[in-house]
Amino acid sequence: MSAETAAGGTPAPGTTVSMTMIEAIRSAHHVMMERDERVVAFGEDAGAFGGVFRCTEGLQERFGEARCFDTPISELGIVATAIGMAVNGLRPVAEIQFADYVYPGYDQIVSEAARMRFRSAGDFTSPIVVRMPVGGGIYGGNTHSQSPEALFTHVAGLITMIPSNPYDAKGMLISAIECNDPVIFLEPKRVYNGPFDGDHDKPLVPWSKDPRGDVPEGHYTVPIGKAAVARPGNDVTILTYGTMVHVAMNAAEQAQVDAEILDLRTLLPLDLEAIVASVEKTGRCLVVHEATRTSGFGAELSAQVQEECFYSLEAPIVRVAGWDTPYPYSQEWEYFPGPNRVLAGLRRVMED
Amino acid sequence: MSAETAAGGTPAPGTTVSMTMIEAIRSAHHVMMERDERVVAFGEDAGAFGGVFRCTEGLQERFGEARCFDTPISELGIVATAIGMAVNGLRPVAEIQFADYVYPGYDQIVSEAARMRFRSAGDFTSPIVVRMPVGGGIYGGNTHSQSPEALFTHVAGLITMIPSNPYDAKGMLISAIECNDPVIFLEPKRVYNGPFDGDHDKPLVPWSKDPRGDVPEGHYTVPIGKAAVARPGNDVTILTYGTMVHVAMNAAEQAQVDAEILDLRTLLPLDLEAIVASVEKTGRCLVVHEATRTSGFGAELSAQVQEECFYSLEAPIVRVAGWDTPYPYSQEWEYFPGPNRVLAGLRRVMED
Amino acid sequence: MTVADLQPAGDAYRPPTDVAARDIMDLAFGLIRVLDDEGMAHGPWIPNLSRDTLVEILGTMFTTRAYDARMMKAQRQGKTSFSMRSRGEEAIGATTAKVMGPDDMCFPTYRQASYLIGRGQDPLVMMNQVYGNAADLNRGTQISGMYTAADLGFFSISGNLATQMPQAVGWAMAAKAKGEPTAALGFVGDGSTAEGDMHAALTFASTYRPPVILAIVNNQYAISTDEEVARGSAQTFAQRGIGYGLPSLRVDGNDVLAIHSATSWARDRALDGHGPTVIEFVTYRASAHSSSDDPTRYRPEDEFDEFPLGDPIKRLRLHLQHLGYTNDQANELDTTIRVMIEAKNDEAEAIGTINTGERPPLSKTFELVYETMPAHLVRQQKQAGLQ
Amino acid sequence: MTVADLQPAGDAYRPPTDVAARDIMDLAFGLIRVLDDEGMAHGPWIPNLSRDTLVEILGTMFTTRAYDARMMKAQRQGKTSFSMRSRGEEAIGATTAKVMGPDDMCFPTYRQASYLIGRGQDPLVMMNQVYGNAADLNRGTQISGMYTAADLGFFSISGNLATQMPQAVGWAMAAKAKGEPTAALGFVGDGSTAEGDMHAALTFASTYRPPVILAIVNNQYAISTDEEVARGSAQTFAQRGIGYGLPSLRVDGNDVLAIHSATSWARDRALDGHGPTVIEFVTYRASAHSSSDDPTRYRPEDEFDEFPLGDPIKRLRLHLQHLGYTNDQANELDTTIRVMIEAKNDEAEAIGTINTGERPPLSKTFELVYETMPAHLVRQQKQAGLQ
Ligand SMILES: Cc1ncc(C[n+]2csc(CCOP(=O)(O)OP(=O)(O)O)c2C)c(N)n1
Ligand SMILES: Cc1ncc(C[n+]2csc(CCOP(=O)(O)OP(=O)(O)O)c2C)c(N)n1
Ligand SMILES: [Mg+2]
Ligand SMILES: [Mg+2]
């Protein structure tokens, strides 16, 4: 998978090391801060503490307080100052502690970062990366579990990415930092430490046991806008991303359906070519995400697939998504769209 | 249309008067503030000035400064204090000057108002109405033209409404104020004064020349969650709302296609029943909105229609929407999805 | 950790409650203290409090500390996923709970368990919430510690920092509009003052002058960051209020008498129609930020011992001794409370924990989104296998 | 309209630029003025400015006023949809433009046309933007008056109020990180200070102490609402800065000499590493808020005549007379500028207006969203009939 994943990006040189997704993200920071002195990293507790998930650990020690620092608890201020720094030639990588807390900074993202190039006709640009952990499955309740990707994909001017494994996470984050447009970089926190397949009662398999945890030490990129085939197949196409890639794999194995699973990786711009190629081959499509269903990114996927592949479709496109409710706490595992829900979706899409 | 529109709501008693949509909105405030002393109205310039679009004109004079007042320029503060007032028994109707400026208040809407009932298990609720003008066509550029409905329909706990004419505007706003859940009330500003059909070079037809401008003076409601048939037809279903209802009507006339046009009125909860009934009848579906296409509400409509009506569909569902760019200024009429774009969409959906 | 300008107990003057904000700006830079290190009360801020009331407050603090410790243990045992304590800062909630009236509303953070206990909440009810079990009043919708109690004047706690502050102002605006003799009390942490919500709260409070107390709990830390990251170049957090023309008091947050007196002053001011007050309570977060945090990574382990304002429980005990309430009596009270907490915990665990017993049904997840369940949720609920 | 504490010219003291914020809190409540009603300069804030520089500033103000009037006329003629003037407050932009260095960055609002003109922008370039014609530097993406000019140190104006303030702070943080001797100057209106962005700007400025000047232009009104709606119980807007421990000056915004001197003080302070300064410029919005506004609905028509700080142009003319620059010379300059503006306008109209001539092509709408046009926009562009 690694080799394929890198297709279109720059090659991965040197030795590979087993990394968790957290370590991979840290490594991306490290590589880029080493190569490009314009890169700075900051956020709440991101400095000496290294972030509540430790994604920026060691950076302050290595690069000094001027390049990796703590911020006041103001997502608005974090995004806004990132924009200002970018305008003045830096390449800010800002951390929002949880995606659930990005909303105070939402105006600066959609009204400012996203439209800076447009409104000034390129006189000013806003090459920032805003990183944030997304998704549930950690008993975080309604304020530590959200998946707000659709709130970003609706906004022209933003790029929205979400990796599902350490190899991609590092290569994609490097691409994001090198990108001259603002990038929303969503990190599925449930797979920070291992490929969680939705079976919450089983012990977590660590990334060290998974080939996608083999990460090159140096600089490489995974390109923006390219999906990966997480599992090749012929009977149905599953479009998914983040944590749900692993859940979908699990369901596909259980169902013994020859499903082709696309890990979209970049949601906007979307790799429509890969999607169309797969759906035209399989004739069926299941969309899987954790975010609430209504107006989730799955709606856009469904709409585009039926627009492009209408005459290839043998059955309605099915969406498996979070219920249209806030994320509960006690009912977490009944709420989480786990393998059983994906299985049910698979059965439905294979029905006719 | 009025009678049909009111179906399911409470009847409209007494005399009707010709009103613009602005007057109808003002009248809804007036009726509710008269009936229910808990109702208060406020926003930037909403007090003595009566709002930049004059929707709250005369309310302060009539009901005093305690019930209709100006606020500091803080959309965050407007929504947050509205929530606080609602918790303390008032029924706040807050105005955001333009939907483009709602983002500083977005966190309070999605994290607080929308989840208050849920997170407290009904111990506290947030019956607020947040009104805001949406849509382009007034040379407002990228900061006075946006249609952010999809950013609200993705959020569980909110109700999202958008009227297309004075009669509905008043009856829907009264329903919104009487609703015990938070309502986002979007007002298509381009049709405040008349049913703009997209032909921007023609003089505006005022509401006084349109039967939908005949508005009962007293209390009546148009129910939440019910679409209206803006034009009955048999060949294709057009799903739309707000300003685009009128543009779609215009296009349908020009195309001489027997189109059934549904004015959705409430986007969430959606009147799926009406939609399915129509699409099953026509076998074709065109979705029309002004908001940017990707992850717009049209994606959700398209997804649901193909899920529910797959076997009735004779052609792919087509979306006509704003381009995935910010709203430009000079290129306004090339950008606006006017009758020609809708016509092209109609042709496409009728093709096969 | 910085506690600037440690004024001696009894030193700060007490202005009339209708004083103009600009005439007491210095109070934002000082520190209102009543109890000295020996537990003696001094100066004009000595409140008129019976010994019984003080013992009640002590009891609330004991209860909170025992409760917190028990819930932390439960977290370590894997019976809940999360735990947040308020060790070292129990005095603030415990005392203000006694000041506010029955129809007032407190807009708390997760650090005000002592307020809820001080209002009379049964710890069992709180434990059920922590365990997210079938008896949880929140019906499993919130993570541990995010209580709600409308009947006790305790607003639903939000996981989103500082959002409650402008809501408190709105609540107070409604009280003023209705002419009701009530006040709102909003709490926010030092770190959270950086959110835009705080600015909205201060601005709207400044403009409409409703009966609200905006209380900043400066416990020296956000998560890993020192309070200075949010305070910046200002000397104190109370100072923020000056910028909005609001009377701003800086108060020893580990001194029950000072807290009571300052809060009463602000509430009297509010009810008399003189508008909002900003109060900074200076205290110390003696425990980790939460069960997910490891404070040894960012501060000395013995820092609490060095904290110049001490431990609020010890200080009140000392003061009570001067009033004839002995150490033994206090110990007995503490022991009784610990036993009670253990018993309540057994009860709660018997109902259920995060992974045992009965949980609130998934149907609640669907039922609580809207007043009436819309069709799409009815459908989804069915898909979820319900009904 | 409220102009509290009208201090006489020359009255305010001038502290050294490395003074501690807490030692000059009173400056936030006073009013730094240099020119008296007779146009004589007084006191320690008299800047060291040549007559030529003052005449240049006068020229900028003349240009701005003539330009604004001409664009307003164009709006009435239907040649643009929108117009915003800065009549009465031209001194602030015109003067600060002379203070800031070539590599500094100004983060303006729509009310700082005089800054852009003061930096040497050709009014023709600005008119092309107003008309949204083919020569518009913004390529038709923004409504009239939302200029951009990176080469002149003038940041792209946003339609979203106050967002530029924390961006200015971020810009300055980068300057500090890079060790560059530059400063940022952010402008915000009195009404807009209520936005959370302002709080973020002040908080981050207070914490990181970068070289930034946060200038609040108090022109007495938001749209229809008096500045008091945002100011609330505070006496001044400069006062806000005190809450964050930042030095805060309140300055006569219609007094070119005071503006120059105060801004220079703040810039020197910034470049010497002493951090941010908050400045409130007190002025008056003599025209309507915008072409969509009707101020007779909310204020007396002759209020500007009563404004105690007068008209900045008249005041500078008076002062220049004392320096030997006659009224006739000033009138001649004014006339020359008006003629120039008419000529430029003819040129601009010849290129195009909102409904005549050449406009930027729709392709720009697609091209400017990302650095490289993604596939979905390529498709949509094709659907739009392009290429
Ligand atoms: C909007 C938002 N941003 C970030 C967080 C994550 N977070 C939770 S608690 C906390 C620290 C709060 O510090 P402080 O306000 O001082 O309160 P304390 O915990 O010390 O009582 C942070 C950053 C959050 N809950 N909400
Ligand atoms: C976020 C946001 N909210 C509301 C508006 C609408 N609006 C435009 S200008 C204005 C008044 C601004 O007043 P002030 O800050 O005093 O600036 P001035 O116009 O007086 O220069 C308002 C409310 C906006 N542009 N952006
Ligand atoms: Mg704290
Ligand atoms: Mg103003």
Short mmCIF file of C-alpha atoms in Angstrom, two decimals, chain D residues 23-143:
data_model
loop_
_atom_site.label_atom_id
_atom_site.label_comp_id
_atom_site.label_asym_id
_atom_site.label_seq_id
_atom_site.Cartn_x
_atom_site.Cartn_y
_atom_site.Cartn_z
CA ASP D 23 2.29 54.16 34.32
CA ILE D 24 0.30 55.89 31.58
CA MET D 25 -3.20 54.61 32.15
CA ASP D 26 -4.52 58.15 32.38
CA LEU D 27 -3.63 58.78 28.74
CA ALA D 28 -6.43 56.40 27.82
CA PHE D 29 -8.94 58.72 29.46
CA GLY D 30 -7.60 62.01 28.20
CA LEU D 31 -7.11 63.29 24.67
CA ILE D 32 -3.76 64.00 23.10
CA ARG D 33 -4.11 67.19 21.10
CA VAL D 34 -1.52 69.47 19.54
CA LEU D 35 -3.47 71.96 17.45
CA ASP D 36 -5.72 74.41 19.21
CA ASP D 37 -8.78 76.04 17.68
CA GLU D 38 -6.63 78.77 16.20
CA GLY D 39 -4.35 76.27 14.51
CA MET D 40 -1.43 76.83 16.87
CA ALA D 41 0.63 73.82 17.98
CA HIS D 42 1.24 73.17 21.68
CA GLY D 43 2.98 70.87 24.05
CA PRO D 44 5.27 67.88 24.16
CA TRP D 45 3.52 65.99 21.37
CA ILE D 46 4.45 68.56 18.67
CA PRO D 47 6.04 66.40 15.98
CA ASN D 48 9.11 67.35 14.06
CA LEU D 49 7.48 67.79 10.67
CA SER D 50 8.46 69.96 7.74
CA ARG D 51 5.94 72.26 6.14
CA ASP D 52 6.32 70.26 2.93
CA THR D 53 5.26 67.09 4.66
CA LEU D 54 2.25 68.83 6.11
CA VAL D 55 1.31 70.12 2.68
CA GLU D 56 1.61 66.60 1.34
CA ILE D 57 -0.76 65.39 4.04
CA LEU D 58 -3.12 68.22 3.18
CA GLY D 59 -2.93 67.14 -0.43
CA THR D 60 -3.80 63.58 0.52
CA MET D 61 -6.80 64.81 2.45
CA PHE D 62 -7.92 67.00 -0.46
CA THR D 63 -7.49 64.08 -2.80
CA THR D 64 -9.43 61.74 -0.57
CA ARG D 65 -12.29 64.15 -0.14
CA ALA D 66 -12.52 64.93 -3.84
CA TYR D 67 -12.19 61.26 -4.70
CA ASP D 68 -14.89 60.23 -2.25
CA ALA D 69 -17.26 62.89 -3.52
CA ARG D 70 -16.66 61.84 -7.09
CA MET D 71 -17.28 58.18 -6.34
CA MET D 72 -20.43 59.05 -4.45
CA LYS D 73 -21.63 60.92 -7.51
CA ALA D 74 -20.81 57.89 -9.64
CA GLN D 75 -22.90 55.76 -7.31
CA ARG D 76 -25.83 58.18 -7.66
CA GLN D 77 -25.38 57.95 -11.42
CA GLY D 78 -25.68 54.20 -11.21
CA LYS D 79 -22.12 53.61 -12.36
CA THR D 80 -21.23 51.68 -9.26
CA SER D 81 -23.52 49.96 -6.77
CA PHE D 82 -21.94 51.19 -3.61
CA SER D 83 -19.86 53.95 -2.15
CA MET D 84 -18.24 54.60 1.21
CA ARG D 85 -16.69 57.89 2.15
CA SER D 86 -14.40 58.93 4.96
CA ARG D 87 -15.33 62.61 5.02
CA GLY D 88 -14.28 64.18 8.29
CA GLU D 89 -11.80 61.45 9.14
CA GLU D 90 -9.28 61.77 6.32
CA ALA D 91 -6.53 62.95 8.65
CA ILE D 92 -6.04 59.55 10.24
CA GLY D 93 -5.12 57.61 7.12
CA ALA D 94 -3.38 60.52 5.44
CA THR D 95 -1.12 61.08 8.42
CA THR D 96 -0.37 57.53 9.55
CA ALA D 97 0.56 56.69 5.94
CA LYS D 98 3.48 59.09 6.38
CA VAL D 99 4.55 57.54 9.66
CA MET D 100 4.69 53.92 8.66
CA GLY D 101 7.79 52.62 6.88
CA PRO D 102 7.96 51.17 3.39
CA ASP D 103 8.00 47.58 4.63
CA ASP D 104 5.35 48.03 7.28
CA MET D 105 1.88 46.67 6.69
CA CYS D 106 -1.39 48.47 7.23
CA PHE D 107 -4.49 46.34 7.91
CA PRO D 108 -7.22 48.79 6.99
CA THR D 109 -11.00 49.01 7.04
CA TYR D 110 -13.03 50.48 4.17
CA ARG D 111 -12.63 53.84 5.90
CA GLN D 112 -8.89 54.24 5.18
CA ALA D 113 -8.84 55.37 1.57
CA SER D 114 -6.70 58.29 2.71
CA TYR D 115 -4.01 55.85 3.86
CA LEU D 116 -3.86 54.26 0.45
CA ILE D 117 -3.75 57.64 -1.24
CA GLY D 118 -1.15 58.78 1.25
CA ARG D 119 0.99 55.82 0.27
CA GLY D 120 0.90 57.04 -3.28
CA GLN D 121 -1.81 54.97 -4.89
CA ASP D 122 -3.03 56.42 -8.17
CA PRO D 123 -6.71 57.34 -7.76
CA LEU D 124 -7.29 55.82 -11.18
CA VAL D 125 -6.35 52.42 -9.80
CA MET D 126 -8.85 52.90 -6.99
CA MET D 127 -11.57 54.04 -9.38
CA ASN D 128 -11.10 50.97 -11.50
CA GLN D 129 -11.77 48.93 -8.38
CA VAL D 130 -14.87 50.96 -7.57
CA TYR D 131 -16.19 50.46 -11.08
CA GLY D 132 -15.18 46.79 -11.04
CA ASN D 133 -13.92 47.29 -14.57
CA ALA D 134 -11.42 45.33 -16.62
CA ALA D 135 -8.50 47.18 -15.05
CA ASP D 136 -9.58 46.48 -11.47
CA LEU D 137 -6.66 45.01 -9.51
CA ASN D 138 -9.15 42.89 -7.55
CA ARG D 139 -10.46 41.52 -10.86
CA GLY D 140 -14.05 42.26 -9.93
CA THR D 141 -14.02 40.03 -6.88
CA GLN D 142 -14.91 42.66 -4.28
CA ILE D 143 -17.50 45.39 -3.85
#
